[in-house]
mmCIF file of C-alpha atoms in Angstrom:
data_model
loop_
_atom_site.group_PDB
_atom_site.id
_atom_site.type_symbol
_atom_site.label_atom_id
_atom_site.label_comp_id
_atom_site.label_asym_id
_atom_site.label_seq_id
_atom_site.Cartn_x
_atom_site.Cartn_y
_atom_site.Cartn_z
ATOM 1 C CA ASP A 1 -0.111 -0.365 -0.297
ATOM 2 C CA ALA A 2 1.041 3.283 -0.724
ATOM 3 C CA GLY A 3 1.969 5.691 2.469
ATOM 4 C CA VAL A 4 2.201 9.146 2.259
ATOM 5 C CA THR A 5 3.157 10.747 -1.413
ATOM 6 C CA GLN A 6 4.554 14.783 -1.344
ATOM 7 C CA SER A 7 5.383 16.447 -3.740
ATOM 8 C CA PRO A 8 7.789 17.670 -5.544
ATOM 9 C CA THR A 9 10.456 16.336 -3.499
ATOM 10 C CA HIS A 10 13.317 19.756 -3.784
ATOM 11 C CA LEU A 11 13.035 22.611 -4.734
ATOM 12 C CA ILE A 12 15.091 25.506 -4.541
ATOM 13 C CA LYS A 13 13.021 29.484 -5.041
ATOM 14 C CA THR A 14 14.752 32.951 -4.302
ATOM 15 C CA ARG A 15 13.150 35.193 -1.734
ATOM 16 C CA GLY A 16 9.856 37.013 -1.697
ATOM 17 C CA GLN A 17 9.210 33.938 -4.277
ATOM 18 C CA GLN A 18 6.090 31.671 -4.218
ATOM 19 C CA VAL A 19 6.178 27.341 -3.436
ATOM 20 C CA THR A 20 3.686 25.054 -3.660
ATOM 21 C CA LEU A 21 3.869 22.176 -1.635
ATOM 22 C CA ARG A 22 1.514 18.945 -2.280
ATOM 23 C CA CYS A 23 0.713 16.047 -0.055
ATOM 24 C CA SER A 24 -1.619 12.673 -1.234
ATOM 25 C CA PRO A 25 -2.618 10.955 2.549
ATOM 26 C CA ILE A 26 -2.754 7.080 3.259
ATOM 27 C CA SER A 27 -5.382 6.104 1.879
ATOM 28 C CA GLY A 28 -8.900 5.885 3.989
ATOM 29 C CA HIS A 29 -7.183 8.820 5.483
ATOM 30 C CA LYS A 30 -8.814 11.915 6.364
ATOM 31 C CA SER A 31 -6.599 13.970 7.714
ATOM 32 C CA VAL A 32 -3.399 15.784 6.462
ATOM 33 C CA SER A 33 -1.678 18.083 8.917
ATOM 34 C CA TRP A 34 1.566 20.000 7.599
ATOM 35 C CA TYR A 35 5.080 20.000 9.887
ATOM 36 C CA GLN A 36 8.258 22.006 9.445
ATOM 37 C CA GLN A 37 11.400 20.468 9.350
ATOM 38 C CA VAL A 38 14.540 23.185 9.571
ATOM 39 C CA LEU A 39 18.071 20.590 9.353
ATOM 40 C CA GLY A 40 19.077 20.305 12.457
ATOM 41 C CA GLN A 41 15.861 20.810 15.061
ATOM 42 C CA GLY A 42 12.520 18.547 15.216
ATOM 43 C CA PRO A 43 8.956 19.018 13.257
ATOM 44 C CA GLN A 44 7.214 21.960 13.912
ATOM 45 C CA PHE A 45 3.287 22.100 13.827
ATOM 46 C CA ILE A 46 1.917 23.987 11.063
ATOM 47 C CA PHE A 47 -1.151 23.136 10.529
ATOM 48 C CA GLN A 48 -4.451 20.080 10.479
ATOM 49 C CA TYR A 49 -6.768 19.983 8.105
ATOM 50 C CA TYR A 50 -9.914 17.209 8.506
ATOM 51 C CA GLU A 51 -12.927 17.355 5.721
ATOM 52 C CA LYS A 52 -11.532 20.208 4.666
ATOM 53 C CA GLU A 53 -11.581 22.168 6.688
ATOM 54 C CA GLU A 54 -8.786 23.692 9.119
ATOM 55 C CA ARG A 55 -8.281 21.984 12.788
ATOM 56 C CA GLY A 56 -4.888 22.878 13.338
ATOM 57 C CA ARG A 57 -1.615 25.757 13.009
ATOM 58 C CA GLY A 58 0.986 26.188 14.999
ATOM 59 C CA ASN A 59 2.717 29.133 14.944
ATOM 60 C CA PHE A 60 3.261 30.865 11.944
ATOM 61 C CA PRO A 61 2.841 33.529 9.784
ATOM 62 C CA ASP A 62 -0.097 34.291 7.893
ATOM 63 C CA ARG A 63 2.683 33.745 4.740
ATOM 64 C CA PHE A 64 1.585 30.260 5.021
ATOM 65 C CA SER A 65 -1.773 28.607 3.430
ATOM 66 C CA ALA A 66 -2.807 25.389 2.707
ATOM 67 C CA ARG A 67 -6.351 24.227 2.245
ATOM 68 C CA GLN A 68 -7.328 19.905 1.871
ATOM 69 C CA PHE A 69 -9.761 18.528 -1.678
ATOM 70 C CA PRO A 70 -12.909 16.547 -0.933
ATOM 71 C CA ASN A 71 -10.019 13.043 -2.268
ATOM 72 C CA TYR A 72 -7.751 14.593 0.720
ATOM 73 C CA SER A 73 -5.244 15.371 -0.662
ATOM 74 C CA SER A 74 -3.648 18.920 0.292
ATOM 75 C CA GLU A 75 -1.632 21.703 -0.458
ATOM 76 C CA LEU A 76 0.615 24.029 1.403
ATOM 77 C CA ASN A 77 1.425 27.619 0.027
ATOM 78 C CA VAL A 78 3.984 29.571 1.108
ATOM 79 C CA ASN A 79 4.243 33.298 -0.489
ATOM 80 C CA ALA A 80 7.065 36.489 0.028
ATOM 81 C CA LEU A 81 9.639 33.370 0.716
ATOM 82 C CA LEU A 82 12.853 33.703 3.957
ATOM 83 C CA LEU A 83 15.761 32.490 3.569
ATOM 84 C CA GLY A 84 14.409 31.062 7.166
ATOM 85 C CA ASP A 85 11.924 29.277 5.143
ATOM 86 C CA SER A 86 14.425 26.668 4.066
ATOM 87 C CA ALA A 87 13.043 23.159 5.650
ATOM 88 C CA LEU A 88 12.050 20.475 4.783
ATOM 89 C CA TYR A 89 8.375 20.112 4.988
ATOM 90 C CA LEU A 90 6.929 17.035 6.057
ATOM 91 C CA CYS A 91 3.282 15.968 5.413
ATOM 92 C CA ALA A 92 1.116 13.633 7.855
ATOM 93 C CA SER A 93 -1.944 11.901 7.793
ATOM 94 C CA THR A 94 -4.399 10.237 9.887
ATOM 95 C CA PRO A 95 -7.882 7.628 9.337
ATOM 96 C CA GLY A 96 -9.438 11.042 11.551
ATOM 97 C CA PRO A 97 -8.685 14.598 13.774
ATOM 98 C CA GLN A 98 -7.549 12.846 16.491
ATOM 99 C CA GLY A 99 -3.959 10.771 16.694
ATOM 100 C CA ALA A 100 -4.577 6.590 15.260
ATOM 101 C CA ASN A 101 -4.884 4.538 18.414
ATOM 102 C CA THR A 102 -0.979 4.710 18.872
ATOM 103 C CA GLY A 103 -0.886 8.859 18.544
ATOM 104 C CA GLU A 104 0.891 7.402 15.708
ATOM 105 C CA LEU A 105 1.675 10.215 12.239
ATOM 106 C CA PHE A 106 2.523 8.932 9.026
ATOM 107 C CA PHE A 107 5.157 10.779 7.266
ATOM 108 C CA GLY A 108 6.013 11.448 3.852
ATOM 109 C CA GLU A 109 9.658 11.604 2.813
ATOM 110 C CA GLY A 110 9.309 15.596 2.561
ATOM 111 C CA SER A 111 9.960 18.401 -0.172
ATOM 112 C CA ARG A 112 13.241 19.722 0.939
ATOM 113 C CA LEU A 113 12.839 23.817 0.244
ATOM 114 C CA THR A 114 15.413 25.866 -0.580
ATOM 115 C CA VAL A 115 15.638 30.034 -0.739
ATOM 116 C CA LEU A 116 18.148 31.795 -2.321
ATOM 117 C CA GLN B 1 3.682 26.492 22.879
ATOM 118 C CA GLN B 2 4.469 23.067 24.918
ATOM 119 C CA GLN B 3 8.021 22.900 25.514
ATOM 120 C CA VAL B 4 10.144 19.349 24.860
ATOM 121 C CA LYS B 5 13.481 19.353 25.843
ATOM 122 C CA GLN B 6 16.082 16.263 24.526
ATOM 123 C CA SER B 7 19.437 14.857 25.410
ATOM 124 C CA PRO B 8 22.098 14.415 24.768
ATOM 125 C CA GLN B 9 22.149 16.165 21.014
ATOM 126 C CA SER B 10 24.516 13.613 19.590
ATOM 127 C CA LEU B 11 25.913 9.533 21.342
ATOM 128 C CA ILE B 12 28.353 7.013 20.514
ATOM 129 C CA VAL B 13 27.581 4.157 21.171
ATOM 130 C CA GLN B 14 29.786 0.591 20.730
ATOM 131 C CA LYS B 15 27.372 -2.272 19.188
ATOM 132 C CA GLY B 16 26.179 -4.350 21.172
ATOM 133 C CA GLY B 17 25.814 -1.487 23.873
ATOM 134 C CA ILE B 18 22.762 0.697 25.157
ATOM 135 C CA SER B 19 21.464 3.732 23.784
ATOM 136 C CA ILE B 20 19.868 6.347 26.013
ATOM 137 C CA ILE B 21 17.853 8.769 25.608
ATOM 138 C CA ASN B 22 16.426 11.438 27.956
ATOM 139 C CA CYS B 23 13.199 13.232 27.359
ATOM 140 C CA ALA B 24 11.761 16.348 30.113
ATOM 141 C CA TYR B 25 8.331 18.539 29.544
ATOM 142 C CA GLU B 26 6.977 20.869 31.011
ATOM 143 C CA ASN B 27 3.307 20.151 31.527
ATOM 144 C CA THR B 28 0.900 17.414 31.782
ATOM 145 C CA ALA B 29 -1.974 17.026 29.313
ATOM 146 C CA PHE B 30 -0.809 14.809 27.218
ATOM 147 C CA ASP B 31 -2.191 11.466 25.511
ATOM 148 C CA TYR B 32 0.673 10.304 24.186
ATOM 149 C CA PHE B 33 4.713 9.433 24.265
ATOM 150 C CA PRO B 34 5.789 8.365 21.198
ATOM 151 C CA TRP B 35 9.398 8.441 20.544
ATOM 152 C CA TYR B 36 10.058 9.362 16.612
ATOM 153 C CA GLN B 37 13.154 7.353 14.895
ATOM 154 C CA GLN B 38 14.066 9.139 11.600
ATOM 155 C CA PHE B 39 16.925 8.041 8.740
ATOM 156 C CA PRO B 40 18.848 11.059 6.590
ATOM 157 C CA GLY B 41 16.477 11.799 3.286
ATOM 158 C CA LYS B 42 12.829 9.410 5.308
ATOM 159 C CA GLY B 43 10.200 11.094 6.703
ATOM 160 C CA PRO B 44 9.865 10.680 10.347
ATOM 161 C CA ALA B 45 8.751 7.009 11.611
ATOM 162 C CA LEU B 46 6.448 6.122 15.049
ATOM 163 C CA LEU B 47 8.530 3.583 16.382
ATOM 164 C CA ILE B 48 6.823 3.625 19.957
ATOM 165 C CA ALA B 49 5.038 5.356 22.320
ATOM 166 C CA ILE B 50 3.713 4.998 26.191
ATOM 167 C CA ARG B 51 0.616 6.430 27.861
ATOM 168 C CA PRO B 52 0.938 8.287 30.281
ATOM 169 C CA ASP B 53 -0.893 5.742 32.811
ATOM 170 C CA VAL B 54 2.155 3.394 32.090
ATOM 171 C CA SER B 55 5.241 4.053 33.859
ATOM 172 C CA GLU B 56 7.720 1.304 31.422
ATOM 173 C CA LYS B 57 6.866 -0.484 27.513
ATOM 174 C CA LYS B 58 9.150 -2.510 25.982
ATOM 175 C CA GLU B 59 8.930 -3.346 22.387
ATOM 176 C CA GLY B 60 12.084 -5.574 21.541
ATOM 177 C CA ARG B 61 15.283 -4.165 21.993
ATOM 178 C CA PHE B 62 13.439 -0.371 22.745
ATOM 179 C CA THR B 63 12.166 0.660 26.077
ATOM 180 C CA ILE B 64 10.097 3.720 27.132
ATOM 181 C CA SER B 65 10.144 4.754 30.221
ATOM 182 C CA PHE B 66 8.152 7.603 32.180
ATOM 183 C CA ASN B 67 8.085 9.168 34.750
ATOM 184 C CA LYS B 68 4.500 11.565 35.821
ATOM 185 C CA SER B 69 6.438 13.247 38.615
ATOM 186 C CA ALA B 70 9.511 14.611 37.458
ATOM 187 C CA LYS B 71 7.772 15.141 34.189
ATOM 188 C CA GLN B 72 10.348 13.279 32.700
ATOM 189 C CA PHE B 73 11.147 9.489 30.216
ATOM 190 C CA SER B 74 13.472 8.128 28.662
ATOM 191 C CA LEU B 75 14.228 5.371 25.535
ATOM 192 C CA HIS B 76 16.912 3.589 25.803
ATOM 193 C CA ILE B 77 17.834 0.795 23.027
ATOM 194 C CA MET B 78 19.174 -3.156 24.358
ATOM 195 C CA ASP B 79 21.738 -4.312 21.421
ATOM 196 C CA SER B 80 22.169 -1.008 19.410
ATOM 197 C CA GLN B 81 22.948 -2.300 16.571
ATOM 198 C CA PRO B 82 24.846 -0.085 13.858
ATOM 199 C CA GLY B 83 20.610 -0.693 11.748
ATOM 200 C CA ASP B 84 19.659 1.832 14.288
ATOM 201 C CA SER B 85 22.209 5.104 13.498
ATOM 202 C CA ALA B 86 19.530 7.374 12.980
ATOM 203 C CA THR B 87 18.174 10.826 14.271
ATOM 204 C CA TYR B 88 15.929 9.789 17.693
ATOM 205 C CA PHE B 89 12.418 12.514 18.649
ATOM 206 C CA CYS B 90 10.421 12.109 21.589
ATOM 207 C CA ALA B 91 7.717 13.219 21.136
ATOM 208 C CA LEU B 92 3.963 14.840 22.918
ATOM 209 C CA SER B 93 0.705 13.617 21.779
ATOM 210 C CA TYR B 94 -2.275 16.235 22.391
ATOM 211 C CA SER B 95 -5.870 16.452 21.491
ATOM 212 C CA GLY B 96 -7.672 19.370 22.027
ATOM 213 C CA ALA B 97 -10.312 21.667 20.382
ATOM 214 C CA GLY B 98 -10.411 18.814 18.054
ATOM 215 C CA SER B 99 -6.784 19.761 16.387
ATOM 216 C CA TYR B 100 -3.929 16.724 17.028
ATOM 217 C CA GLN B 101 -1.190 18.222 17.108
ATOM 218 C CA LEU B 102 2.588 16.377 18.323
ATOM 219 C CA THR B 103 5.676 19.092 19.745
ATOM 220 C CA PHE B 104 8.966 16.980 18.498
ATOM 221 C CA GLY B 105 12.363 17.889 20.782
ATOM 222 C CA LYS B 106 15.691 18.688 18.566
ATOM 223 C CA GLY B 107 16.514 15.568 17.552
ATOM 224 C CA THR B 108 19.569 13.273 19.008
ATOM 225 C CA LYS B 109 21.742 11.686 16.463
ATOM 226 C CA LEU B 110 22.598 8.307 17.670
ATOM 227 C CA SER B 111 25.545 6.985 16.385
ATOM 228 C CA VAL B 112 26.246 2.679 16.713
ATOM 229 C CA ILE B 113 29.938 1.364 15.230
ATOM 230 C CA PRO B 114 30.852 -1.780 15.210
#
């Protein structure tokens, strides 16, 4: 079975540009979350979506936005890119709005964004 | 935002030895205390998790010890193997107001040498 898939895997942007990252959850999973992982740090929560509605938002500026589609896939958009936005962006899915029985999030391999 | 402090930042262990990673947190309203393992170029994957009403959980060579009064939990890897070389993250799992999120520690890079 396919896990969480993300695209693109790598991309390079310049300051001020905009980027869109895409995520397809595990089949049957209805909740998608986004995390930012700066090099050498743990992932940091950005958003959670369930049934196309935003369920949670982390401490990120309004330049970050996301949405979830009827097929439960999701996009993360970042506007007006800054050098500090360079990171690995991870998408994770769960069957419902809460964690799986063990509290598990199922992560994809991420999209590595470099801002020059 | 909930805080979790993880130590050490890096750890070198000989094959067959015991790897110990510690985490301390500041608050108590959590559902699970999971540990995630991340290999280079991969996303984190759940290794083992413990509920706050349990003091210890063992799965194979991996054991979580949880001290609720001290607000600390630790991961022990017995008989460490070179294939265990990865970055390990402790996390706090929180469900509230209809959302679910993890707060991660900064990670411990484990190197197991033959």
